[in-house]
Amino acid sequence: MTDRELPQLGDLSGPSMPNGSSGSGGLAAPGGLDGLDGLVAAAWPAPYVQDIGGWLLRHADGVTKRANSVLPLEAPEALDEAIARAEGFYAERGLPTVFSMSGQSRPSGLDALLHARGYELVDPTLAMTTEITGPYREDGAAGVAGVVVEDAPSREWLERWWAVDGRYAEQLPVAEKILTGVPAGYASLDGAAVGRAVPQGEWLGIYAMAVAPDARCRGLGRRVLRGLLDWGGTRGCTRAYLVVVARNAAARALYESEGFGVSGGYHYRVKPLPAR
């Protein structure tokens, strides 16, 4: 099967939220997030994806694990063959084989099988959710003070985000292609803090939150977050979600203080490339 374009936002449905069985610390919560796998995949689309019978093999030239991993939505007919095809797919592209694993990954028991095959557990990640209630702006204001939300990322926005979250400058064009693969809002504040929001029906996905190192502890990230929530609320979103690496205590504290609670999570299983 050849590569094809990733389905448009809303076309890719996923399994329900993990309930803690994933081993990544996720907990079910009342009113929690359904379809996390599909929402995240749609909001962070790999430029190319290959469907091998329920598993989506995604790649984006190695830019972010999220866009360069297997999303195992349904159990394949031949499990060993599917794993071999996945490993071959990434080996051909010079990439490690990575599986994105939640409690609803299929088949059940896949995580343990990958562990037994030497796949390392990497980046336990929490999904956090909240109701979009506000008010996030001052009375009569057009938005959160100082926060500008635009429909496309400016060069300054991209460079600020990539300076915090990126690795190599030459990868930025691919990262931009991922970001702009679906409609989104791009918030910026004083050139020092940025964030991205993706409307997905009732849900608003919050991504790419970044603050310049020399501008931290000044509340800029909080204002960007509120600006995005306000922006999403004006577009009919009633609930918001975000994903954060479990070890990022500072970010988790910020989100918790703004009303986000843990609703589930996922992690990656990674098979390193053979040593050369």
Backbone as CSV, one residue per row, in Angstrom:
resi,resn,N_x,N_y,N_z,CA_x,CA_y,CA_z,C_x,C_y,C_z
1,MET,0.844,-1.193,0.000,0.000,0.000,0.000,0.873,1.234,0.000
2,THR,0.508,2.245,-0.782,1.296,3.466,-0.846,0.835,4.472,0.183
3,ASP,1.692,5.500,0.420,1.322,6.558,1.348,0.118,7.318,0.806
4,ARG,-0.698,7.812,1.714,-1.805,8.673,1.323,-1.865,9.834,2.304
5,GLU,-2.606,10.866,1.930,-2.741,12.005,2.812,-3.558,11.607,4.037
6,LEU,-3.236,12.208,5.175,-3.981,11.925,6.391,-5.399,12.439,6.252
7,PRO,-6.405,11.705,6.775,-7.780,12.193,6.712,-7.907,13.573,7.341
8,GLN,-8.878,14.334,6.848,-9.098,15.673,7.369,-9.647,15.609,8.793
9,LEU,-9.561,16.737,9.481,-10.023,16.840,10.858,-11.459,16.353,10.966
10,GLY,-11.687,15.457,11.909,-13.019,14.941,12.130,-13.261,13.611,11.437
11,ASP,-12.449,13.274,10.437,-12.631,12.014,9.721,-12.012,10.833,10.466
12,LEU,-11.064,11.136,11.327,-10.331,10.066,11.996,-10.887,9.881,13.388
13,SER,-11.682,8.849,13.598,-12.240,8.580,14.918,-11.359,7.589,15.633
14,GLY,-11.308,7.700,16.957,-10.429,6.834,17.722,-11.163,6.141,18.844
15,PRO,-10.467,5.285,19.576,-11.066,4.569,20.684,-11.279,5.485,21.864
16,SER,-11.971,4.960,22.866,-12.298,5.780,24.024,-11.078,6.022,24.886
17,MET,-11.248,6.923,25.854,-10.140,7.359,26.683,-9.605,6.216,27.538
18,PRO,-8.306,6.099,27.717,-7.761,5.042,28.572,-8.238,5.210,30.001
19,ASN,-8.381,4.079,30.689,-8.913,4.121,32.043,-7.878,3.757,33.088
20,GLY,-6.616,3.864,32.705,-5.561,3.554,33.657,-4.850,2.262,33.342
21,SER,-5.417,1.474,32.420,-4.796,0.189,32.113,-3.564,0.326,31.251
22,SER,-3.295,1.566,30.758,-2.174,1.742,29.855,-0.835,1.718,30.555
23,GLY,-0.809,1.891,31.865,0.442,1.941,32.586,1.090,3.305,32.538
24,SER,0.413,4.316,31.946,0.990,5.641,31.833,0.398,6.611,32.834
25,GLY,-0.306,6.103,33.829,-0.791,6.959,34.892,-2.148,7.564,34.618
26,GLY,-2.828,7.167,33.542,-4.108,7.767,33.224,-5.198,7.292,34.163
27,LEU,-6.125,8.189,34.484,-7.257,7.865,35.325,-8.522,8.312,34.627
28,ALA,-9.563,7.498,34.673,-10.833,7.911,34.119,-11.413,9.016,34.977
29,ALA,-12.185,9.917,34.370,-12.777,11.016,35.100,-14.175,11.272,34.569
30,PRO,-15.124,11.654,35.442,-16.458,11.994,34.961,-16.363,13.077,33.891
31,GLY,-17.114,12.905,32.814,-17.061,13.883,31.737,-15.723,13.914,31.041
32,GLY,-14.973,12.810,31.119,-13.627,12.761,30.566,-13.617,12.773,29.057
33,LEU,-12.456,12.653,28.521,-12.243,12.809,27.084,-12.405,11.485,26.367
34,ASP,-13.344,11.411,25.434,-13.533,10.230,24.598,-12.785,10.429,23.290
35,GLY,-12.223,9.338,22.766,-11.572,9.410,21.474,-10.275,10.166,21.469
36,LEU,-9.500,10.059,22.540,-8.243,10.803,22.630,-7.332,10.505,21.455
37,ASP,-7.168,9.225,21.121,-6.244,8.854,20.053,-6.615,9.561,18.749
38,GLY,-7.898,9.547,18.408,-8.334,10.164,17.177,-8.225,11.677,17.196
39,LEU,-8.570,12.283,18.329,-8.475,13.739,18.442,-7.036,14.215,18.282
40,VAL,-6.122,13.555,18.984,-4.722,13.968,18.914,-4.167,13.742,17.510
41,ALA,-4.485,12.607,16.916,-3.991,12.328,15.564,-4.519,13.349,14.567
42,ALA,-5.776,13.771,14.726,-6.354,14.735,13.805,-5.814,16.138,14.028
43,ALA,-5.522,16.477,15.285,-5.034,17.819,15.597,-3.544,17.983,15.325
44,TRP,-2.822,16.860,15.223,-1.374,16.887,14.977,-1.087,15.941,13.819
45,PRO,-1.552,16.282,12.620,-1.558,15.309,11.517,-0.187,15.094,10.894
46,ALA,0.189,13.839,10.801,1.386,13.502,10.024,1.099,13.782,8.558
47,PRO,2.083,14.286,7.816,1.845,14.550,6.386,1.468,13.299,5.600
48,TYR,1.966,12.144,6.034,1.686,10.900,5.334,1.338,9.815,6.337
49,VAL,0.403,8.944,5.924,-0.007,7.836,6.793,-0.365,6.646,5.913
50,GLN,-0.026,5.476,6.397,-0.371,4.240,5.691,-1.190,3.371,6.635
51,ASP,-2.339,2.925,6.170,-3.242,2.075,6.951,-2.959,0.624,6.578
52,ILE,-2.562,-0.179,7.568,-2.287,-1.591,7.286,-3.312,-2.481,7.982
53,GLY,-4.557,-2.072,7.909,-5.611,-2.902,8.464,-5.900,-2.603,9.917
54,GLY,-6.042,-1.334,10.249,-6.367,-0.957,11.622,-5.233,-0.272,12.346
55,TRP,-4.017,-0.422,11.851,-2.874,0.318,12.386,-2.495,1.401,11.384
56,LEU,-2.317,2.612,11.880,-1.889,3.711,11.033,-0.394,3.934,11.232
57,LEU,0.357,3.797,10.156,1.798,4.036,10.175,2.018,5.475,9.712
58,ARG,2.418,6.344,10.633,2.534,7.766,10.327,4.003,8.164,10.239
59,HIS,4.292,9.057,9.320,5.657,9.573,9.294,5.691,11.011,8.814
60,ALA,6.666,11.743,9.333,6.850,13.162,9.021,8.337,13.483,9.065
61,ASP,9.118,12.651,8.405,10.571,12.860,8.339,11.217,12.941,9.717
62,GLY,10.643,12.224,10.682,11.238,12.174,12.011,10.919,13.348,12.915
63,VAL,10.057,14.260,12.475,9.740,15.449,13.275,8.591,15.132,14.220
64,THR,8.885,14.993,15.467,8.019,14.652,16.603,7.642,13.175,16.583
65,LYS,7.679,12.552,17.768,7.277,11.150,17.879,5.814,10.981,17.521
66,ARG,5.008,11.978,17.887,3.565,11.888,17.652,3.254,11.670,16.178
67,ALA,3.974,12.337,15.304,3.714,12.245,13.868,4.568,11.186,13.187
68,ASN,5.342,10.426,13.955,6.214,9.386,13.406,6.067,8.111,14.227
69,SER,4.821,7.688,14.391,4.562,6.522,15.226,3.374,5.737,14.696
70,VAL,3.286,4.502,15.160,2.159,3.631,14.835,1.001,3.963,15.764
71,LEU,-0.175,4.162,15.206,-1.388,4.334,16.005,-2.217,3.073,15.843
72,PRO,-2.184,2.164,16.836,-2.853,0.867,16.700,-4.319,0.929,17.137
73,LEU,-5.173,1.338,16.220,-6.583,1.557,16.545,-7.384,0.262,16.588
74,GLU,-7.045,-0.701,15.716,-7.777,-1.960,15.637,-6.791,-3.114,15.558
75,ALA,-7.218,-4.271,16.026,-6.335,-5.443,16.006,-6.152,-5.936,14.574
76,PRO,-4.915,-6.099,14.121,-4.682,-6.645,12.776,-4.958,-8.138,12.754
77,GLU,-5.181,-8.664,11.573,-5.459,-10.092,11.457,-4.243,-10.930,11.828
78,ALA,-3.063,-10.490,11.452,-1.826,-11.233,11.735,-0.881,-10.308,12.494
79,LEU,-0.798,-10.472,13.811,-0.083,-9.529,14.656,1.411,-9.496,14.347
80,ASP,2.055,-10.648,14.281,3.494,-10.671,14.019,3.817,-10.033,12.673
81,GLU,2.982,-10.313,11.690,3.202,-9.736,10.362,3.041,-8.210,10.411
82,ALA,2.054,-7.725,11.186,1.824,-6.281,11.279,3.006,-5.591,11.949
83,ILE,3.544,-6.205,12.993,4.710,-5.614,13.654,5.896,-5.577,12.701
84,ALA,6.091,-6.660,11.960,7.197,-6.704,11.003,7.027,-5.635,9.926
85,ARG,5.795,-5.430,9.460,5.551,-4.410,8.446,5.823,-3.012,9.012
86,ALA,5.423,-2.801,10.259,5.678,-1.502,10.881,7.175,-1.256,11.023
87,GLU,7.887,-2.263,11.488,9.336,-2.101,11.656,10.020,-1.868,10.316
88,GLY,9.558,-2.552,9.283,10.134,-2.338,7.967,9.829,-0.955,7.413
89,PHE,8.627,-0.490,7.667,8.201,0.841,7.209,9.125,1.930,7.748
90,TYR,9.400,1.882,9.065,10.245,2.918,9.652,11.725,2.704,9.343
91,ALA,12.152,1.449,9.259,13.549,1.180,8.918,13.884,1.725,7.530
92,GLU,12.949,1.595,6.595,13.177,2.120,5.248,13.390,3.624,5.248
93,ARG,12.848,4.291,6.245,12.953,5.743,6.332,14.015,6.193,7.323
94,GLY,14.781,5.232,7.830,15.848,5.556,8.763,15.354,6.040,10.106
95,LEU,14.163,5.597,10.508,13.546,6.047,11.752,13.376,4.871,12.715
96,PRO,13.405,5.130,14.015,13.084,4.073,14.975,11.605,3.733,14.889
97,THR,11.262,2.505,15.211,9.848,2.121,15.249,9.265,2.563,16.576
98,VAL,8.191,3.348,16.508,7.556,3.914,17.697,6.071,3.589,17.651
99,PHE,5.541,3.089,18.756,4.101,2.862,18.903,3.556,3.853,19.912
100,SER,2.435,4.494,19.567,1.717,5.343,20.512,0.690,4.477,21.216
101,MET,0.855,4.323,22.540,0.082,3.336,23.289,-0.831,3.989,24.325
102,SER,-2.123,3.701,24.211,-3.088,4.091,25.238,-3.772,2.832,25.754
103,GLY,-4.658,2.998,26.699,-5.381,1.854,27.237,-6.293,1.194,26.229
104,GLN,-6.576,1.883,25.142,-7.465,1.334,24.126,-6.717,0.885,22.869
105,SER,-5.387,0.840,22.923,-4.625,0.334,21.781,-4.980,-1.137,21.541
106,ARG,-4.976,-1.522,20.300,-5.383,-2.873,19.937,-4.298,-3.596,19.133
107,PRO,-4.126,-4.914,19.415,-4.940,-5.711,20.328,-4.559,-5.472,21.782
108,SER,-5.427,-5.873,22.688,-5.076,-5.790,24.100,-3.866,-6.695,24.331
109,GLY,-2.992,-6.269,25.189,-1.765,-7.027,25.416,-0.625,-6.608,24.510
110,LEU,-0.874,-5.669,23.594,0.183,-5.230,22.684,1.329,-4.563,23.433
111,ASP,1.013,-3.792,24.445,2.070,-3.097,25.186,3.035,-4.085,25.824
112,ALA,2.490,-5.119,26.456,3.332,-6.128,27.088,4.166,-6.879,26.051
113,LEU,3.568,-7.145,24.893,4.294,-7.848,23.843,5.466,-7.006,23.342
114,LEU,5.240,-5.718,23.132,6.313,-4.843,22.671,7.416,-4.738,23.722
115,HIS,7.028,-4.686,24.978,8.019,-4.668,26.061,8.883,-5.926,26.008
116,ALA,8.237,-7.084,25.811,8.971,-8.345,25.750,9.909,-8.389,24.550
117,ARG,9.607,-7.619,23.518,10.455,-7.577,22.325,11.534,-6.509,22.412
118,GLY,11.663,-5.891,23.565,12.741,-4.931,23.756,12.382,-3.481,23.514
119,TYR,11.121,-3.189,23.256,10.697,-1.806,23.074,10.731,-1.075,24.419
120,GLU,11.321,0.097,24.431,11.448,0.885,25.649,10.225,1.776,25.846
121,LEU,9.815,1.947,27.101,8.731,2.867,27.425,9.301,4.279,27.491
122,VAL,8.706,5.203,26.744,9.219,6.560,26.632,8.080,7.569,26.801
123,ASP,8.357,8.634,27.509,7.476,9.803,27.622,6.046,9.471,28.046
124,PRO,5.839,8.922,29.245,4.463,8.844,29.755,3.827,10.235,29.711
125,THR,2.630,10.299,29.168,1.983,11.573,28.894,0.569,11.564,29.463
126,LEU,0.181,12.673,30.067,-1.143,12.807,30.650,-2.044,13.615,29.731
127,ALA,-3.306,13.215,29.648,-4.336,14.031,29.012,-5.100,14.740,30.115
128,MET,-5.271,16.045,29.979,-5.969,16.849,30.981,-7.123,17.575,30.293
129,THR,-8.235,17.709,31.003,-9.428,18.307,30.422,-10.039,19.323,31.368
130,THR,-10.840,20.217,30.793,-11.590,21.190,31.587,-12.796,21.655,30.789
131,GLU,-13.745,22.241,31.490,-14.855,22.929,30.839,-14.392,24.337,30.459
132,ILE,-14.843,24.812,29.311,-14.557,26.187,28.922,-15.680,27.054,29.481
133,THR,-15.387,27.743,30.559,-16.416,28.509,31.263,-16.144,30.000,31.267
134,GLY,-14.874,30.389,31.454,-14.545,31.808,31.519,-15.125,32.444,32.778
135,PRO,-15.184,33.768,32.841,-14.688,34.659,31.788,-13.159,34.705,31.785
136,TYR,-12.609,34.793,30.583,-11.163,34.843,30.441,-10.672,36.243,30.079
137,ARG,-11.600,37.161,29.869,-11.235,38.512,29.467,-11.830,39.526,30.434
138,GLU,-11.302,40.727,30.408,-11.880,41.806,31.194,-13.163,42.281,30.528
139,ASP,-14.082,42.835,31.322,-15.354,43.288,30.791,-15.141,44.243,29.620
140,GLY,-15.801,43.937,28.504,-15.733,44.808,27.349,-14.517,44.612,26.474
141,ALA,-13.547,43.808,26.904,-12.339,43.611,26.117,-12.620,42.685,24.942
142,ALA,-11.808,42.812,23.910,-11.977,41.967,22.731,-11.336,40.604,22.911
143,GLY,-10.572,40.414,23.944,-9.889,39.156,24.222,-9.038,39.331,25.456
144,VAL,-8.232,38.345,25.762,-7.331,38.453,26.903,-6.257,39.486,26.572
145,ALA,-6.023,40.395,27.508,-5.149,41.546,27.257,-3.787,41.114,26.722
146,GLY,-3.412,41.673,25.595,-2.093,41.435,25.017,-1.968,40.200,24.167
147,VAL,-2.928,39.277,24.243,-2.850,38.020,23.500,-3.506,38.195,22.135
148,VAL,-2.754,37.919,21.105,-3.258,38.004,19.732,-3.386,36.580,19.189
149,VAL,-4.554,36.248,18.670,-4.788,34.924,18.082,-5.049,35.099,16.595
150,GLU,-4.245,34.445,15.788,-4.363,34.542,14.338,-4.638,33.167,13.736
151,ASP,-5.078,33.163,12.483,-5.451,31.917,11.819,-4.272,31.161,11.222
152,ALA,-3.098,31.766,11.200,-1.905,31.123,10.661,-0.708,31.537,11.503
153,PRO,0.277,30.668,11.621,1.449,31.022,12.426,2.380,31.965,11.673
154,SER,2.758,33.069,12.300,3.733,33.974,11.708,5.127,33.362,11.805
155,ARG,6.076,33.928,11.084,7.453,33.457,11.189,7.951,33.607,12.619
156,GLU,7.593,34.729,13.269,8.003,34.953,14.657,7.397,33.896,15.564
157,TRP,6.131,33.546,15.326,5.470,32.509,16.136,6.221,31.187,15.977
158,LEU,6.467,30.799,14.749,7.137,29.523,14.490,8.512,29.472,15.139
159,GLU,9.260,30.547,15.000,10.615,30.552,15.550,10.602,30.534,17.068
160,ARG,9.639,31.201,17.702,9.551,31.155,19.163,9.205,29.751,19.624
161,TRP,8.202,29.134,19.000,7.824,27.776,19.404,8.972,26.794,19.185
162,TRP,9.590,26.845,18.004,10.615,25.863,17.685,11.875,26.070,18.526
163,ALA,12.141,27.308,18.946,13.296,27.560,19.808,13.139,26.872,21.153
164,VAL,11.891,26.659,21.569,11.621,26.005,22.857,11.415,24.506,22.688
165,ASP,10.623,24.113,21.690,10.231,22.710,21.538,11.011,21.945,20.476
166,GLY,11.675,22.640,19.571,12.312,21.965,18.454,13.712,21.477,18.750
167,ARG,14.316,20.834,17.744,15.668,20.307,17.881,16.591,20.876,16.817
168,TYR,16.187,20.757,15.555,17.053,21.169,14.470,16.322,22.177,13.591
169,ALA,17.019,23.262,13.248,16.398,24.335,12.469,15.879,23.841,11.134
170,GLU,16.586,22.887,10.516,16.177,22.425,9.198,14.873,21.624,9.228
171,GLN,14.408,21.239,10.427,13.162,20.494,10.538,11.934,21.394,10.631
172,LEU,12.135,22.692,10.799,11.011,23.594,11.010,10.000,23.569,9.867
173,PRO,10.393,23.513,8.593,9.373,23.456,7.531,8.436,22.254,7.667
174,VAL,8.958,21.103,8.067,8.094,19.931,8.264,7.179,20.159,9.457
175,ALA,7.729,20.727,10.541,6.911,21.025,11.709,5.780,21.978,11.350
176,GLU,6.085,22.964,10.519,5.049,23.908,10.084,3.966,23.187,9.282
177,LYS,4.359,22.234,8.452,3.380,21.477,7.672,2.450,20.690,8.590
178,ILE,2.991,20.133,9.677,2.161,19.421,10.644,1.162,20.389,11.279
179,LEU,1.663,21.523,11.763,0.810,22.490,12.454,-0.329,22.971,11.575
180,THR,-0.021,23.278,10.342,-1.004,23.901,9.456,-1.816,22.888,8.661
181,GLY,-1.717,21.625,9.026,-2.482,20.587,8.342,-3.963,20.618,8.651
182,VAL,-4.361,21.353,9.690,-5.766,21.508,10.053,-5.990,22.950,10.498
183,PRO,-7.226,23.450,10.444,-7.499,24.801,10.920,-7.196,24.925,12.413
184,ALA,-6.580,26.041,12.790,-6.205,26.251,14.179,-6.028,27.736,14.443
185,GLY,-5.967,28.089,15.717,-5.654,29.444,16.124,-4.279,29.484,16.744
186,TYR,-3.519,30.542,16.448,-2.141,30.666,16.917,-2.027,31.921,17.780
187,ALA,-1.821,31.717,19.077,-1.779,32.827,20.028,-0.347,33.236,20.296
188,SER,-0.136,34.520,20.445,1.181,35.029,20.813,1.017,36.185,21.784
189,LEU,2.047,36.398,22.595,2.033,37.453,23.599,3.436,38.026,23.733
190,ASP,3.588,39.268,23.386,4.851,39.999,23.553,6.034,39.329,22.869
191,GLY,5.784,38.471,21.883,6.861,37.790,21.198,7.593,36.782,22.054
192,ALA,7.082,36.544,23.266,7.789,35.689,24.215,7.035,34.416,24.560
193,ALA,5.742,34.357,24.271,4.931,33.190,24.616,3.966,32.914,23.479
194,VAL,3.788,31.625,23.159,2.910,31.227,22.063,2.117,29.984,22.458
195,GLY,1.075,29.715,21.696,0.279,28.509,21.883,-0.621,28.312,20.676
196,ARG,-1.119,27.106,20.521,-1.960,26.729,19.374,-3.209,26.031,19.890
197,ALA,-4.359,26.328,19.255,-5.610,25.687,19.635,-6.313,25.176,18.396
198,VAL,-6.868,23.956,18.488,-7.547,23.316,17.362,-8.996,23.039,17.744
199,PRO,-9.957,23.725,17.121,-11.363,23.415,17.386,-11.730,22.060,16.780
200,GLN,-12.339,21.199,17.605,-12.720,19.855,17.165,-14.118,19.548,17.697
201,GLY,-15.116,20.197,17.115,-16.463,20.037,17.624,-16.592,20.701,18.980
202,GLU,-17.084,19.946,19.963,-17.206,20.513,21.302,-15.844,20.679,21.983
203,TRP,-14.841,19.983,21.475,-13.523,20.006,22.094,-12.611,21.046,21.453
204,LEU,-11.768,21.626,22.296,-10.692,22.489,21.849,-9.386,21.856,22.298
205,GLY,-8.529,21.504,21.331,-7.231,20.918,21.671,-6.186,22.011,21.814
206,ILE,-5.463,22.014,22.929,-4.414,22.996,23.199,-3.059,22.342,22.938
207,TYR,-2.249,22.978,22.089,-0.961,22.414,21.695,0.097,23.515,21.630
208,ALA,1.350,23.078,21.558,2.482,23.965,21.240,2.576,25.161,22.177
209,MET,2.321,24.937,23.443,2.503,25.997,24.422,4.002,26.169,24.685
210,ALA,4.514,27.362,24.514,5.951,27.608,24.698,6.192,29.030,25.158
211,VAL,7.090,29.158,26.135,7.481,30.466,26.662,9.000,30.547,26.626
212,ALA,9.511,31.682,26.144,10.963,31.873,26.102,11.554,31.707,27.492
213,PRO,12.704,31.039,27.616,13.294,30.798,28.940,13.463,32.058,29.778
214,ASP,13.836,33.170,29.165,14.069,34.389,29.942,12.790,35.158,30.253
215,ALA,11.630,34.601,29.846,10.354,35.269,30.114,9.446,34.435,31.002
216,ARG,9.973,33.372,31.592,9.147,32.498,32.416,8.910,33.085,33.803
217,CYS,7.905,32.514,34.479,7.523,32.931,35.837,6.970,34.352,35.852
218,ARG,6.400,34.784,34.729,5.770,36.095,34.642,4.298,35.998,34.273
219,GLY,3.763,34.788,34.236,2.350,34.605,33.933,1.998,34.672,32.461
220,LEU,3.000,34.677,31.579,2.713,34.790,30.155,2.028,33.536,29.604
221,GLY,2.502,32.370,30.029,1.877,31.136,29.584,0.422,31.053,30.016
222,ARG,0.132,31.503,31.217,-1.245,31.498,31.717,-2.141,32.387,30.838
223,ARG,-1.641,33.551,30.478,-2.424,34.466,29.653,-2.645,33.908,28.251
224,VAL,-1.623,33.268,27.683,-1.798,32.628,26.379,-2.845,31.520,26.470
225,LEU,-2.780,30.711,27.504,-3.752,29.640,27.683,-5.161,30.211,27.780
226,ARG,-5.343,31.243,28.570,-6.660,31.849,28.702,-7.118,32.462,27.383
227,GLY,-6.182,33.058,26.643,-6.538,33.617,25.346,-7.032,32.568,24.385
228,LEU,-6.410,31.388,24.403,-6.837,30.296,23.526,-8.191,29.739,23.960
229,LEU,-8.401,29.607,25.259,-9.694,29.125,25.745,-10.803,30.096,25.381
230,ASP,-10.523,31.373,25.519,-11.501,32.393,25.143,-11.805,32.312,23.651
231,TRP,-10.766,32.187,22.848,-10.913,32.069,21.393,-11.744,30.842,21.033
232,GLY,-11.462,29.711,21.672,-12.220,28.500,21.389,-13.672,28.623,21.794
233,GLY,-13.927,29.295,22.917,-15.303,29.476,23.362,-16.133,30.264,22.370
234,THR,-15.519,31.232,21.706,-16.254,32.015,20.706,-16.527,31.211,19.453
235,ARG,-15.903,30.060,19.321,-16.105,29.189,18.170,-16.925,27.961,18.511
236,GLY,-17.615,28.003,19.627,-18.553,26.951,19.983,-17.988,25.800,20.779
237,CYS,-16.715,25.834,21.118,-16.132,24.759,21.926,-16.569,24.925,23.378
238,THR,-16.931,23.836,24.015,-17.381,23.879,25.404,-16.437,23.173,26.374
239,ARG,-15.532,22.372,25.830,-14.555,21.670,26.671,-13.191,21.724,25.996
240,ALA,-12.158,21.666,26.799,-10.794,21.725,26.266,-9.980,20.563,26.802
241,TYR,-9.019,20.125,25.993,-8.079,19.103,26.432,-6.673,19.516,26.022
242,LEU,-5.714,18.943,26.678,-4.311,19.100,26.297,-3.566,17.862,26.753
243,VAL,-2.383,17.662,26.196,-1.538,16.543,26.607,-0.205,17.115,27.074
244,VAL,0.317,16.567,28.158,1.544,17.083,28.748,2.371,15.907,29.254
245,VAL,3.655,15.935,28.985,4.542,14.879,29.477,4.472,14.851,30.994
246,ALA,4.311,13.673,31.568,4.049,13.543,32.996,5.137,14.181,33.856
247,ARG,6.380,14.175,33.386,7.469,14.702,34.199,7.524,16.231,34.220
248,ASN,6.716,16.894,33.396,6.736,18.356,33.325,5.875,18.930,34.441
249,ALA,6.428,18.963,35.648,5.667,19.367,36.831,5.202,20.812,36.742
250,ALA,6.025,21.688,36.191,5.654,23.106,36.130,4.441,23.312,35.237
251,ALA,4.432,22.673,34.077,3.292,22.814,33.175,2.043,22.207,33.786
252,ARG,2.190,21.050,34.405,1.034,20.420,35.044,0.442,21.321,36.116
253,ALA,1.290,21.960,36.899,0.805,22.852,37.962,0.029,24.024,37.366
254,LEU,0.536,24.576,36.265,-0.172,25.671,35.605,-1.549,25.214,35.154
255,TYR,-1.603,24.084,34.469,-2.882,23.631,33.932,-3.860,23.282,35.056
256,GLU,-3.377,22.674,36.104,-4.253,22.359,37.240,-4.807,23.623,37.871
257,SER,-3.987,24.671,37.971,-4.451,25.926,38.560,-5.496,26.612,37.695
258,GLU,-5.547,26.241,36.407,-6.544,26.791,35.501,-7.743,25.861,35.327
259,GLY,-7.845,24.840,36.190,-9.022,23.985,36.206,-8.925,22.695,35.437
260,PHE,-7.781,22.401,34.835,-7.616,21.135,34.121,-7.369,19.992,35.100
261,GLY,-7.984,18.850,34.822,-7.748,17.660,35.619,-7.362,16.495,34.729
262,VAL,-6.643,15.535,35.287,-6.193,14.374,34.516,-7.389,13.507,34.134
263,SER,-7.473,13.178,32.859,-8.566,12.343,32.355,-8.074,11.087,31.643
264,GLY,-6.773,10.880,31.581,-6.245,9.695,30.915,-4.809,9.935,30.491
265,GLY,-4.341,9.136,29.564,-2.969,9.322,29.127,-2.514,8.261,28.143
266,TYR,-1.286,8.414,27.715,-0.681,7.454,26.799,0.833,7.496,26.978
267,HIS,1.521,6.593,26.319,2.980,6.619,26.305,3.445,6.028,24.983
268,TYR,4.732,6.042,24.778,5.300,5.480,23.562,6.108,4.235,23.899
269,ARG,6.109,3.298,22.954,7.034,2.166,22.982,7.983,2.347,21.800
270,VAL,9.270,2.379,22.064,10.257,2.722,21.050,11.269,1.589,20.896
271,LYS,11.479,1.159,19.661,12.544,0.213,19.332,13.682,1.004,18.710
272,PRO,14.772,1.172,19.414,15.878,2.005,18.887,16.418,1.441,17.576
273,LEU,16.989,2.335,16.783,17.659,1.910,15.555,18.881,1.065,15.896
274,PRO,19.205,0.079,15.077,20.411,-0.723,15.326,21.660,0.158,15.296
275,ALA,22.607,-0.157,16.158,23.871,0.599,16.179,24.630,0.369,14.882
276,ARG,25.228,1.452,14.395,25.990,1.347,13.147,27.492,1.229,13.428
